[in-house]
Amino acid sequence: MRTIGYERPETLDAAIAAYSGSGSGSRYIAGGTTLYDLMKLGVETPTHLIDITAIANLDRIETEGDVTRFGTMALMSDVAETPAIRTEYPVLSESLLKAASQQLRNMATVGGNLLQRTRCPYFRAGNGVYPCNKRQPGSGCAALGGLDRSQAVLGASGSCNAVSPGDWPVALLALDARVEIIGIDGQRTLPLDGLYRLPAERPEADHNLNPGDIIIGITVPKTAAGRASTYHKIRDRESFAFALASAAVAMEIEGAVVRDVRIALGGVATLPWRARQAESVIVGRTLTRELAVEAGRAAFQDARPGRHNRFKIDLGVQVVADALMIAAGRNVR
Ligand SMILES: Cc1cc2nc3c(=O)[nH]c(=O)nc-3n(C[C@H](O)[C@H](O)[C@H](O)COP(=O)(O)OP(=O)(O)OC[C@H]3O[C@@H](n4cnc5c(N)ncnc54)[C@H](O)[C@@H]3O)c2cc1C
Ligand code: SF4
């Protein structure tokens, strides 16, 4: 039996002070759907839990003005079902509705979702069963050269090719979201693509948060592209499964010409992946199915498949092309 401390502060200052006072074994806990899961698997072994659910006003969804703001404790289900979100950002609503299950979405928070860990089967296996640089730095990587059907084809390194699992961060990336953070040294914001790390030198570190940092909110600008957006996700089962390949697209068409497009990929990369090469294929041109497939190929031109995941490239090309055509169909004025 291991003893784990628990407290439930009522302010952000108290939460940060609790973290500072209880050391490197501390973890914040929000909905608990990832953290408790990883504790049961022995991947996470916190000595102290700081429950942030009693802190006031962290669950607000603010839709007035030019920027929409999601408090970190807003539930996935509440955000997905907010009428203004369905209208202004179909990509966000769809990414949440295609994630996990209704029961999980009723518990899980949009802030916690940003920090969920990879579903790499070797990472989640029993303690010490497989070498895993993410779980035990320097131990090696069982997935490289192992069963790699679900692993990344983009952004992998010689020490880790684990897929970033979340759908919501991929959708946020296509909207140029920013993340608000408060920590021991005060408050700051990061662009979402500055939050995540490639698994190069330190595969155990998924993100650029400092110890004790709390995500307090996420902001997204309102744009015409956001209103004509979509999240397209292909998985082994039609529900309750992580992406094999997914694409978030936000697009603005004027006349017949694409004026603005943002494409982000999920299920295929080690972090939420912005496909800028694909975007540059399309901007300033008239979208056809052929051009959409060309953009899909550009998105995967740097892909490096392993033994069993080459199919993700062909699948991903079609997912990008389909998502582009869906978003184009929503550009009705
Ligand atoms: C069976 C199953 C299927 C799933 N399927 C999908 C899927 O298809 N797609 C998908 O995207 N997700 C899926 N998920 C993941 C699910 O969406 C996440 O578990 C959930 O979003 C995490 O939110 P939470 O509030 O429960 O986080 P928690 O479990 O409370 O926390 C997760 C991590 O974030 C940290 N944390 C939480 N909040 C903060 C904060 N505000 N500041 C700093 N650190 C914080 C915690 O310390 C912990 O490390 C699935 C989960 C399960 C269990
Ligand atoms: S891919 Fe990454 S998470 Fe999976 S076994 Fe290798 S090091 Fe661990």
mmCIF file of C-alpha atoms and ligand atoms in Angstrom:
data_model
loop_
_atom_site.group_PDB
_atom_site.id
_atom_site.type_symbol
_atom_site.label_atom_id
_atom_site.label_comp_id
_atom_site.label_asym_id
_atom_site.label_seq_id
_atom_site.Cartn_x
_atom_site.Cartn_y
_atom_site.Cartn_z
ATOM 1 C CA MET A 1 0.000 0.000 0.000
ATOM 2 C CA ARG A 2 1.335 3.440 -0.971
ATOM 3 C CA THR A 3 0.179 6.553 0.817
ATOM 4 C CA ILE A 4 -0.825 9.423 -1.480
ATOM 5 C CA GLY A 5 -1.527 12.910 -0.137
ATOM 6 C CA TYR A 6 -4.637 14.728 -1.362
ATOM 7 C CA GLU A 7 -5.848 18.305 -1.094
ATOM 8 C CA ARG A 8 -8.481 20.439 -2.766
ATOM 9 C CA PRO A 9 -7.466 24.113 -2.752
ATOM 10 C CA GLU A 10 -10.004 26.816 -3.595
ATOM 11 C CA THR A 11 -7.710 29.324 -5.331
ATOM 12 C CA LEU A 12 -5.004 29.159 -7.996
ATOM 13 C CA ASP A 13 -2.477 30.663 -5.588
ATOM 14 C CA ALA A 14 -3.238 27.964 -3.043
ATOM 15 C CA ALA A 15 -2.909 25.254 -5.708
ATOM 16 C CA ILE A 16 0.498 26.546 -6.817
ATOM 17 C CA ALA A 17 1.618 26.885 -3.202
ATOM 18 C CA ALA A 18 0.480 23.302 -2.559
ATOM 19 C CA TYR A 19 2.515 22.116 -5.525
ATOM 20 C CA SER A 20 5.613 24.069 -4.448
ATOM 21 C CA GLY A 21 5.274 22.740 -0.917
ATOM 22 C CA SER A 22 4.938 19.073 -1.800
ATOM 23 C CA GLY A 23 7.690 18.511 -4.365
ATOM 24 C CA SER A 24 8.250 16.629 -7.601
ATOM 25 C CA GLY A 25 5.758 13.850 -6.796
ATOM 26 C CA SER A 26 2.837 16.313 -7.000
ATOM 27 C CA ARG A 27 0.220 16.142 -9.726
ATOM 28 C CA TYR A 28 -2.788 18.339 -10.424
ATOM 29 C CA ILE A 29 -5.960 16.418 -11.004
ATOM 30 C CA ALA A 30 -8.955 17.645 -13.016
ATOM 31 C CA GLY A 31 -11.462 15.059 -14.346
ATOM 32 C CA GLY A 32 -9.052 12.249 -13.458
ATOM 33 C CA THR A 33 -9.862 10.185 -16.562
ATOM 34 C CA THR A 34 -6.231 10.040 -17.675
ATOM 35 C CA LEU A 35 -4.379 10.405 -14.401
ATOM 36 C CA TYR A 36 -6.209 7.654 -12.474
ATOM 37 C CA ASP A 37 -5.884 5.383 -15.502
ATOM 38 C CA LEU A 38 -2.098 5.904 -15.581
ATOM 39 C CA MET A 39 -1.850 5.427 -11.812
ATOM 40 C CA LYS A 40 -3.591 2.049 -12.114
ATOM 41 C CA LEU A 41 -1.084 1.074 -14.804
ATOM 42 C CA GLY A 42 1.847 2.203 -12.633
ATOM 43 C CA VAL A 43 2.960 4.731 -15.254
ATOM 44 C CA GLU A 44 2.182 7.657 -12.937
ATOM 45 C CA THR A 45 3.175 7.272 -9.284
ATOM 46 C CA PRO A 46 2.298 10.594 -7.625
ATOM 47 C CA THR A 47 2.908 11.128 -3.928
ATOM 48 C CA HIS A 48 0.518 14.076 -3.694
ATOM 49 C CA LEU A 49 -2.649 14.930 -5.635
ATOM 50 C CA ILE A 50 -3.852 18.529 -5.902
ATOM 51 C CA ASP A 51 -7.470 18.489 -6.994
ATOM 52 C CA ILE A 52 -8.264 21.703 -8.899
ATOM 53 C CA THR A 53 -12.022 21.138 -9.222
ATOM 54 C CA ALA A 54 -12.942 23.493 -6.334
ATOM 55 C CA ILE A 55 -11.270 26.580 -7.857
ATOM 56 C CA ALA A 56 -14.002 29.024 -8.901
ATOM 57 C CA ASN A 57 -14.626 30.188 -12.474
ATOM 58 C CA LEU A 58 -12.223 27.820 -14.242
ATOM 59 C CA ASP A 59 -15.041 26.147 -16.177
ATOM 60 C CA ARG A 60 -16.420 29.177 -18.038
ATOM 61 C CA ILE A 61 -17.014 29.135 -21.778
ATOM 62 C CA GLU A 62 -16.927 32.760 -22.995
ATOM 63 C CA THR A 63 -18.235 33.273 -26.513
ATOM 64 C CA GLU A 64 -18.736 37.068 -26.683
ATOM 65 C CA GLY A 65 -16.338 39.275 -28.694
ATOM 66 C CA ASP A 66 -13.660 38.421 -31.267
ATOM 67 C CA VAL A 67 -12.033 35.684 -29.208
ATOM 68 C CA THR A 68 -13.629 32.633 -27.613
ATOM 69 C CA ARG A 69 -12.229 31.453 -24.298
ATOM 70 C CA PHE A 70 -12.529 28.042 -22.693
ATOM 71 C CA GLY A 71 -11.737 27.792 -18.998
ATOM 72 C CA THR A 72 -9.527 24.786 -18.412
ATOM 73 C CA MET A 73 -12.164 22.977 -16.316
ATOM 74 C CA ALA A 74 -14.897 23.245 -18.967
ATOM 75 C CA LEU A 75 -16.080 19.717 -19.676
ATOM 76 C CA MET A 76 -15.525 18.197 -23.095
ATOM 77 C CA SER A 77 -19.269 17.480 -23.351
ATOM 78 C CA ASP A 78 -20.287 21.047 -22.431
ATOM 79 C CA VAL A 79 -17.923 22.614 -24.972
ATOM 80 C CA ALA A 80 -18.999 20.194 -27.719
ATOM 81 C CA GLU A 81 -22.671 20.969 -27.172
ATOM 82 C CA THR A 82 -22.496 24.765 -26.812
ATOM 83 C CA PRO A 83 -24.527 26.151 -29.752
ATOM 84 C CA ALA A 84 -22.088 29.032 -30.414
ATOM 85 C CA ILE A 85 -19.200 26.562 -30.641
ATOM 86 C CA ARG A 86 -21.051 24.338 -33.098
ATOM 87 C CA THR A 87 -21.665 27.402 -35.286
ATOM 88 C CA GLU A 88 -18.368 29.263 -34.964
ATOM 89 C CA TYR A 89 -16.059 26.232 -34.856
ATOM 90 C CA PRO A 90 -17.588 22.957 -36.103
ATOM 91 C CA VAL A 91 -14.029 21.532 -36.029
ATOM 92 C CA LEU A 92 -13.877 21.911 -32.233
ATOM 93 C CA SER A 93 -17.285 20.453 -31.568
ATOM 94 C CA GLU A 94 -16.650 17.498 -33.899
ATOM 95 C CA SER A 95 -13.214 16.759 -32.448
ATOM 96 C CA LEU A 96 -14.749 16.449 -28.983
ATOM 97 C CA LEU A 97 -17.788 14.436 -30.049
ATOM 98 C CA LYS A 98 -15.527 11.952 -31.850
ATOM 99 C CA ALA A 99 -13.316 11.493 -28.770
ATOM 100 C CA ALA A 100 -13.701 8.921 -25.985
ATOM 101 C CA SER A 101 -17.311 8.194 -24.884
ATOM 102 C CA GLN A 102 -20.171 10.323 -23.572
ATOM 103 C CA GLN A 103 -19.472 9.172 -19.987
ATOM 104 C CA LEU A 104 -15.805 10.173 -20.274
ATOM 105 C CA ARG A 105 -16.642 13.482 -21.936
ATOM 106 C CA ASN A 106 -18.965 14.258 -19.003
ATOM 107 C CA MET A 107 -15.976 13.956 -16.615
ATOM 108 C CA ALA A 108 -13.000 15.035 -18.715
ATOM 109 C CA THR A 109 -11.894 18.657 -18.978
ATOM 110 C CA VAL A 110 -10.589 20.492 -22.024
ATOM 111 C CA GLY A 111 -7.422 21.458 -20.118
ATOM 112 C CA GLY A 112 -6.708 17.875 -19.011
ATOM 113 C CA ASN A 113 -7.254 16.715 -22.586
ATOM 114 C CA LEU A 114 -4.253 18.774 -23.726
ATOM 115 C CA LEU A 115 -1.999 16.835 -21.354
ATOM 116 C CA GLN A 116 -3.106 13.248 -21.868
ATOM 117 C CA ARG A 117 -0.239 10.866 -22.573
ATOM 118 C CA THR A 118 0.412 8.547 -25.488
ATOM 119 C CA ARG A 119 -1.479 5.296 -25.940
ATOM 120 C CA CYS A 120 1.705 3.516 -27.130
ATOM 121 C CA PRO A 121 1.088 -0.061 -25.894
ATOM 122 C CA TYR A 122 4.671 -0.466 -24.704
ATOM 123 C CA PHE A 123 4.422 2.717 -22.635
ATOM 124 C CA ARG A 124 1.219 1.460 -21.010
ATOM 125 C CA ALA A 125 2.456 -2.096 -20.332
ATOM 126 C CA GLY A 126 3.463 -3.246 -16.837
ATOM 127 C CA ASN A 127 6.383 -1.647 -15.067
ATOM 128 C CA GLY A 128 9.717 -2.626 -16.654
ATOM 129 C CA VAL A 129 8.108 -5.097 -19.077
ATOM 130 C CA TYR A 130 9.431 -3.246 -22.140
ATOM 131 C CA PRO A 131 12.170 -0.685 -22.694
ATOM 132 C CA CYS A 132 10.500 2.708 -23.067
ATOM 133 C CA ASN A 133 12.371 6.009 -23.134
ATOM 134 C CA LYS A 134 9.229 7.943 -22.326
ATOM 135 C CA ARG A 135 8.470 5.886 -19.239
ATOM 136 C CA GLN A 136 12.023 5.214 -18.110
ATOM 137 C CA PRO A 137 14.488 7.622 -19.759
ATOM 138 C CA GLY A 138 17.466 5.910 -21.396
ATOM 139 C CA SER A 139 15.942 2.411 -21.345
ATOM 140 C CA GLY A 140 15.369 2.196 -25.117
ATOM 141 C CA CYS A 141 12.265 1.957 -27.284
ATOM 142 C CA ALA A 142 10.403 -1.315 -27.846
ATOM 143 C CA ALA A 143 8.191 0.228 -30.529
ATOM 144 C CA LEU A 144 11.060 1.031 -32.910
ATOM 145 C CA GLY A 145 11.406 -2.242 -34.779
ATOM 146 C CA GLY A 146 8.521 -3.721 -32.766
ATOM 147 C CA LEU A 147 4.776 -3.765 -33.398
ATOM 148 C CA ASP A 148 4.333 -0.265 -34.781
ATOM 149 C CA ARG A 149 0.922 -0.320 -36.484
ATOM 150 C CA SER A 150 -0.384 2.502 -34.290
ATOM 151 C CA GLN A 151 2.846 4.506 -34.154
ATOM 152 C CA ALA A 152 3.744 7.851 -35.734
ATOM 153 C CA VAL A 153 5.004 8.353 -39.283
ATOM 154 C CA LEU A 154 5.743 12.065 -38.753
ATOM 155 C CA GLY A 155 7.933 13.677 -36.087
ATOM 156 C CA ALA A 156 9.484 10.471 -34.749
ATOM 157 C CA SER A 157 13.068 10.304 -33.503
ATOM 158 C CA GLY A 158 15.534 7.471 -33.005
ATOM 159 C CA SER A 159 14.316 7.237 -29.418
ATOM 160 C CA CYS A 160 10.499 7.384 -29.647
ATOM 161 C CA ASN A 161 7.771 7.206 -32.292
ATOM 162 C CA ALA A 162 4.729 7.416 -30.004
ATOM 163 C CA VAL A 163 1.608 9.069 -31.386
ATOM 164 C CA SER A 164 0.129 12.129 -29.703
ATOM 165 C CA PRO A 165 -3.370 10.813 -28.941
ATOM 166 C CA GLY A 166 -5.689 13.822 -28.522
ATOM 167 C CA ASP A 167 -8.270 15.007 -31.058
ATOM 168 C CA TRP A 168 -9.063 18.379 -29.441
ATOM 169 C CA PRO A 169 -5.458 19.721 -29.654
ATOM 170 C CA VAL A 170 -5.406 18.934 -33.387
ATOM 171 C CA ALA A 171 -8.598 20.929 -33.918
ATOM 172 C CA LEU A 172 -7.247 23.796 -31.800
ATOM 173 C CA LEU A 173 -4.029 23.843 -33.807
ATOM 174 C CA ALA A 174 -5.970 24.475 -37.012
ATOM 175 C CA LEU A 175 -7.470 27.563 -35.353
ATOM 176 C CA ASP A 176 -4.233 29.100 -34.028
ATOM 177 C CA ALA A 177 -5.312 28.607 -30.414
ATOM 178 C CA ARG A 178 -3.337 29.941 -27.470
ATOM 179 C CA VAL A 179 -2.967 28.435 -24.018
ATOM 180 C CA GLU A 180 -3.061 30.540 -20.827
ATOM 181 C CA ILE A 181 -0.785 29.304 -18.067
ATOM 182 C CA ILE A 182 -0.159 30.370 -14.495
ATOM 183 C CA GLY A 183 2.824 29.164 -12.511
ATOM 184 C CA ILE A 184 5.285 29.946 -9.801
ATOM 185 C CA ASP A 185 6.698 32.839 -11.892
ATOM 186 C CA GLY A 186 3.325 34.364 -12.839
ATOM 187 C CA GLN A 187 1.064 34.197 -15.888
ATOM 188 C CA ARG A 188 1.933 33.744 -19.579
ATOM 189 C CA THR A 189 0.405 32.495 -22.825
ATOM 190 C CA LEU A 190 1.811 30.083 -25.377
ATOM 191 C CA PRO A 191 0.661 29.340 -28.907
ATOM 192 C CA LEU A 192 -0.641 25.770 -28.909
ATOM 193 C CA ASP A 193 2.162 24.668 -31.224
ATOM 194 C CA GLY A 194 4.631 25.935 -28.618
ATOM 195 C CA LEU A 195 3.127 23.687 -25.935
ATOM 196 C CA TYR A 196 4.239 20.320 -27.321
ATOM 197 C CA ARG A 197 7.723 18.848 -27.771
ATOM 198 C CA LEU A 198 9.119 16.499 -30.382
ATOM 199 C CA PRO A 199 10.605 13.340 -28.824
ATOM 200 C CA ALA A 200 14.167 14.270 -29.708
ATOM 201 C CA GLU A 201 16.581 14.579 -26.770
ATOM 202 C CA ARG A 202 14.044 14.092 -23.954
ATOM 203 C CA PRO A 203 11.194 11.835 -25.102
ATOM 204 C CA GLU A 204 9.912 11.623 -21.521
ATOM 205 C CA ALA A 205 8.862 15.311 -21.715
ATOM 206 C CA ASP A 206 5.679 15.729 -23.779
ATOM 207 C CA HIS A 207 5.301 19.476 -23.291
ATOM 208 C CA ASN A 208 6.976 22.744 -22.337
ATOM 209 C CA LEU A 209 5.156 23.384 -19.058
ATOM 210 C CA ASN A 210 7.280 24.033 -15.972
ATOM 211 C CA PRO A 211 6.736 22.067 -12.763
ATOM 212 C CA GLY A 212 3.768 23.629 -10.949
ATOM 213 C CA ASP A 213 2.288 25.310 -14.038
ATOM 214 C CA ILE A 214 -1.498 25.213 -14.309
ATOM 215 C CA ILE A 215 -3.286 25.637 -17.618
ATOM 216 C CA ILE A 216 -6.098 28.076 -16.858
ATOM 217 C CA GLY A 217 -7.661 28.651 -20.261
ATOM 218 C CA ILE A 218 -7.559 28.278 -24.022
ATOM 219 C CA THR A 219 -8.385 31.061 -26.478
ATOM 220 C CA VAL A 220 -9.359 30.872 -30.135
ATOM 221 C CA PRO A 221 -9.946 33.789 -32.526
ATOM 222 C CA LYS A 222 -13.223 34.005 -34.435
ATOM 223 C CA THR A 223 -12.588 33.753 -38.173
ATOM 224 C CA ALA A 224 -14.490 32.953 -41.355
ATOM 225 C CA ALA A 225 -12.245 29.884 -41.696
ATOM 226 C CA GLY A 226 -13.342 28.692 -38.251
ATOM 227 C CA ARG A 227 -16.986 28.767 -39.319
ATOM 228 C CA ALA A 228 -16.204 26.594 -42.378
ATOM 229 C CA SER A 229 -14.178 23.946 -40.591
ATOM 230 C CA THR A 230 -14.313 20.215 -39.937
ATOM 231 C CA TYR A 231 -12.658 17.408 -37.992
ATOM 232 C CA HIS A 232 -12.446 14.147 -39.922
ATOM 233 C CA LYS A 233 -11.300 11.070 -37.985
ATOM 234 C CA ILE A 234 -10.723 7.497 -39.106
ATOM 235 C CA ARG A 235 -10.332 4.790 -36.462
ATOM 236 C CA ASP A 236 -10.639 1.021 -36.116
ATOM 237 C CA ARG A 237 -14.178 1.363 -34.677
ATOM 238 C CA GLU A 238 -16.693 4.095 -35.440
ATOM 239 C CA SER A 239 -16.804 5.187 -31.799
ATOM 240 C CA PHE A 240 -14.747 5.023 -28.614
ATOM 241 C CA ALA A 241 -11.388 4.663 -30.376
ATOM 242 C CA PHE A 242 -8.340 6.806 -30.946
ATOM 243 C CA ALA A 243 -7.499 8.109 -34.435
ATOM 244 C CA LEU A 244 -5.509 6.076 -36.929
ATOM 245 C CA ALA A 245 -5.462 9.248 -38.989
ATOM 246 C CA SER A 246 -7.389 12.481 -38.599
ATOM 247 C CA ALA A 247 -7.395 15.944 -40.119
ATOM 248 C CA ALA A 248 -8.675 19.281 -38.868
ATOM 249 C CA VAL A 249 -9.327 21.790 -41.632
ATOM 250 C CA ALA A 250 -10.430 25.429 -41.414
ATOM 251 C CA MET A 251 -10.853 27.121 -44.767
ATOM 252 C CA GLU A 252 -12.043 30.392 -46.272
ATOM 253 C CA ILE A 253 -13.039 30.490 -49.930
ATOM 254 C CA GLU A 254 -13.734 33.756 -51.770
ATOM 255 C CA GLY A 255 -15.378 33.401 -55.158
ATOM 256 C CA ALA A 256 -13.926 30.069 -56.203
ATOM 257 C CA VAL A 257 -10.494 30.700 -54.737
ATOM 258 C CA VAL A 258 -9.157 29.446 -51.402
ATOM 259 C CA ARG A 259 -8.041 32.550 -49.468
ATOM 260 C CA ASP A 260 -7.048 30.880 -46.196
ATOM 261 C CA VAL A 261 -6.616 27.292 -45.105
ATOM 262 C CA ARG A 262 -5.215 25.639 -41.975
ATOM 263 C CA ILE A 263 -4.639 21.902 -41.854
ATOM 264 C CA ALA A 264 -3.602 19.898 -38.792
ATOM 265 C CA LEU A 265 -3.114 16.139 -38.503
ATOM 266 C CA GLY A 266 -3.804 13.680 -35.695
ATOM 267 C CA GLY A 267 -3.114 9.970 -35.187
ATOM 268 C CA VAL A 268 -0.036 10.046 -37.408
ATOM 269 C CA ALA A 269 2.507 12.240 -35.617
ATOM 270 C CA THR A 270 4.314 12.567 -32.310
ATOM 271 C CA LEU A 271 2.558 15.868 -31.623
ATOM 272 C CA PRO A 272 -0.468 17.677 -33.081
ATOM 273 C CA TRP A 273 0.953 18.311 -36.564
ATOM 274 C CA ARG A 274 0.445 21.431 -38.654
ATOM 275 C CA ALA A 275 0.622 20.500 -42.361
ATOM 276 C CA ARG A 276 1.931 23.777 -43.775
ATOM 277 C CA GLN A 277 3.243 22.166 -46.980
ATOM 278 C CA ALA A 278 -0.289 21.000 -47.733
ATOM 279 C CA GLU A 279 -1.698 24.453 -47.014
ATOM 280 C CA SER A 280 0.664 26.091 -49.486
ATOM 281 C CA VAL A 281 -0.509 23.707 -52.241
ATOM 282 C CA ILE A 282 -4.034 25.069 -51.945
ATOM 283 C CA VAL A 283 -3.928 28.771 -51.080
ATOM 284 C CA GLY A 284 -4.797 30.997 -54.059
ATOM 285 C CA ARG A 285 -6.210 28.115 -56.119
ATOM 286 C CA THR A 286 -9.622 26.620 -56.851
ATOM 287 C CA LEU A 287 -10.183 23.472 -54.818
ATOM 288 C CA THR A 288 -10.931 20.282 -56.722
ATOM 289 C CA ARG A 289 -10.763 16.682 -55.527
ATOM 290 C CA GLU A 290 -7.483 16.273 -57.460
ATOM 291 C CA LEU A 291 -5.963 19.314 -55.755
ATOM 292 C CA ALA A 292 -7.182 18.067 -52.364
ATOM 293 C CA VAL A 293 -5.376 14.746 -52.924
ATOM 294 C CA GLU A 294 -2.246 16.634 -54.034
ATOM 295 C CA ALA A 295 -2.402 18.584 -50.758
ATOM 296 C CA GLY A 296 -2.832 15.313 -48.857
ATOM 297 C CA ARG A 297 0.331 13.946 -50.490
ATOM 298 C CA ALA A 298 2.218 17.120 -49.581
ATOM 299 C CA ALA A 299 1.138 16.670 -45.964
ATOM 300 C CA PHE A 300 2.903 13.299 -45.882
ATOM 301 C CA GLN A 301 5.938 14.036 -48.052
ATOM 302 C CA ASP A 302 8.259 13.832 -45.015
ATOM 303 C CA ALA A 303 6.600 10.731 -43.537
ATOM 304 C CA ARG A 304 8.900 7.926 -42.365
ATOM 305 C CA PRO A 305 6.914 4.707 -41.912
ATOM 306 C CA GLY A 306 8.058 1.684 -39.925
ATOM 307 C CA ARG A 307 7.233 -1.953 -40.625
ATOM 308 C CA HIS A 308 3.476 -2.023 -40.013
ATOM 309 C CA ASN A 309 2.248 1.569 -40.279
ATOM 310 C CA ARG A 310 2.907 2.439 -43.933
ATOM 311 C CA PHE A 311 -0.876 2.265 -44.474
ATOM 312 C CA LYS A 312 -1.207 5.479 -42.429
ATOM 313 C CA ILE A 313 0.318 7.456 -45.289
ATOM 314 C CA ASP A 314 -2.250 6.381 -47.900
ATOM 315 C CA LEU A 315 -5.018 6.648 -45.322
ATOM 316 C CA GLY A 316 -3.814 10.065 -44.182
ATOM 317 C CA VAL A 317 -3.700 11.429 -47.736
ATOM 318 C CA GLN A 318 -7.361 10.486 -48.229
ATOM 319 C CA VAL A 319 -8.354 11.816 -44.790
ATOM 320 C CA VAL A 320 -6.817 15.214 -45.612
ATOM 321 C CA ALA A 321 -8.477 15.256 -49.040
ATOM 322 C CA ASP A 322 -11.882 14.304 -47.588
ATOM 323 C CA ALA A 323 -11.601 16.911 -44.832
ATOM 324 C CA LEU A 324 -10.744 19.605 -47.382
ATOM 325 C CA MET A 325 -13.791 18.738 -49.468
ATOM 326 C CA ILE A 326 -16.069 18.737 -46.388
ATOM 327 C CA ALA A 327 -14.767 22.155 -45.296
ATOM 328 C CA ALA A 328 -15.144 23.492 -48.846
ATOM 329 C CA GLY A 329 -18.780 22.371 -48.798
ATOM 330 C CA ARG A 330 -19.315 24.487 -45.671
ATOM 331 C CA ASN A 331 -18.111 27.661 -47.430
ATOM 332 C CA VAL A 332 -21.646 28.599 -48.400
ATOM 333 C CA ARG A 333 -22.330 32.307 -48.103
HETATM 334 C C1 LIG B 1 -11.050 4.712 -22.581
HETATM 335 C C2 LIG B 1 -10.636 6.098 -23.031
HETATM 336 C C3 LIG B 1 -10.805 6.481 -24.351
HETATM 337 C C4 LIG B 1 -10.407 7.758 -24.761
HETATM 338 N N1 LIG B 1 -10.558 8.122 -26.077
HETATM 339 C C5 LIG B 1 -10.118 9.353 -26.468
HETATM 340 C C6 LIG B 1 -10.208 9.762 -27.838
HETATM 341 O O1 LIG B 1 -10.710 9.037 -28.714
HETATM 342 N N2 LIG B 1 -9.737 10.995 -28.162
HETATM 343 C C7 LIG B 1 -9.199 11.844 -27.233
HETATM 344 O O2 LIG B 1 -8.794 12.956 -27.574
HETATM 345 N N3 LIG B 1 -9.094 11.478 -25.944
HETATM 346 C C8 LIG B 1 -9.538 10.266 -25.548
HETATM 347 N N4 LIG B 1 -9.418 9.893 -24.246
HETATM 348 C C9 LIG B 1 -8.696 10.770 -23.316
HETATM 349 C C10 LIG B 1 -9.596 11.726 -22.562
HETATM 350 O O3 LIG B 1 -10.093 12.673 -23.460
HETATM 351 C C11 LIG B 1 -8.715 12.343 -21.502
HETATM 352 O O4 LIG B 1 -8.530 11.345 -20.512
HETATM 353 C C12 LIG B 1 -9.300 13.567 -20.849
HETATM 354 O O5 LIG B 1 -9.532 14.594 -21.767
HETATM 355 C C13 LIG B 1 -8.376 14.094 -19.775
HETATM 356 O O6 LIG B 1 -9.027 15.118 -19.050
HETATM 357 P P1 LIG B 1 -9.166 15.044 -17.472
HETATM 358 O O7 LIG B 1 -9.795 16.317 -17.040
HETATM 359 O O8 LIG B 1 -9.819 13.795 -17.023
HETATM 360 O O9 LIG B 1 -7.625 15.039 -17.096
HETATM 361 P P2 LIG B 1 -6.875 14.413 -15.816
HETATM 362 O O10 LIG B 1 -6.832 12.938 -15.915
HETATM 363 O O11 LIG B 1 -7.409 14.996 -14.552
HETATM 364 O O12 LIG B 1 -5.423 15.025 -16.034
HETATM 365 C C14 LIG B 1 -4.653 14.651 -17.158
HETATM 366 C C15 LIG B 1 -3.245 15.218 -16.980
HETATM 367 O O13 LIG B 1 -3.271 16.625 -17.072
HETATM 368 C C16 LIG B 1 -2.825 17.236 -15.859
HETATM 369 N N5 LIG B 1 -3.742 18.377 -15.688
HETATM 370 C C17 LIG B 1 -5.098 18.332 -15.745
HETATM 371 N N6 LIG B 1 -5.584 19.574 -15.728
HETATM 372 C C18 LIG B 1 -4.527 20.416 -15.664
HETATM 373 C C19 LIG B 1 -4.376 21.829 -15.658
HETATM 374 N N7 LIG B 1 -5.439 22.640 -15.721
HETATM 375 N N8 LIG B 1 -3.141 22.353 -15.605
HETATM 376 C C20 LIG B 1 -2.043 21.553 -15.563
HETATM 377 N N9 LIG B 1 -2.116 20.201 -15.567
HETATM 378 C C21 LIG B 1 -3.345 19.652 -15.635
HETATM 379 C C22 LIG B 1 -2.908 16.172 -14.797
HETATM 380 O O14 LIG B 1 -1.911 16.341 -13.804
HETATM 381 C C23 LIG B 1 -2.641 14.913 -15.625
HETATM 382 O O15 LIG B 1 -1.260 14.756 -15.808
HETATM 383 C C24 LIG B 1 -9.843 8.642 -23.812
HETATM 384 C C25 LIG B 1 -9.698 8.270 -22.465
HETATM 385 C C26 LIG B 1 -10.081 6.996 -22.074
HETATM 386 C C27 LIG B 1 -9.898 6.617 -20.623
HETATM 387 S S1 SF4 B 2 7.502 4.789 -28.855
HETATM 388 FE FE1 SF4 B 2 7.973 6.120 -27.137
HETATM 389 S S2 SF4 B 2 6.373 5.618 -25.670
HETATM 390 FE FE2 SF4 B 2 6.454 3.895 -27.110
HETATM 391 S S3 SF4 B 2 7.962 2.416 -26.311
HETATM 392 FE FE3 SF4 B 2 9.085 3.792 -27.624
HETATM 393 S S4 SF4 B 2 9.846 5.366 -26.216
HETATM 394 FE FE4 SF4 B 2 8.163 4.343 -25.184
#
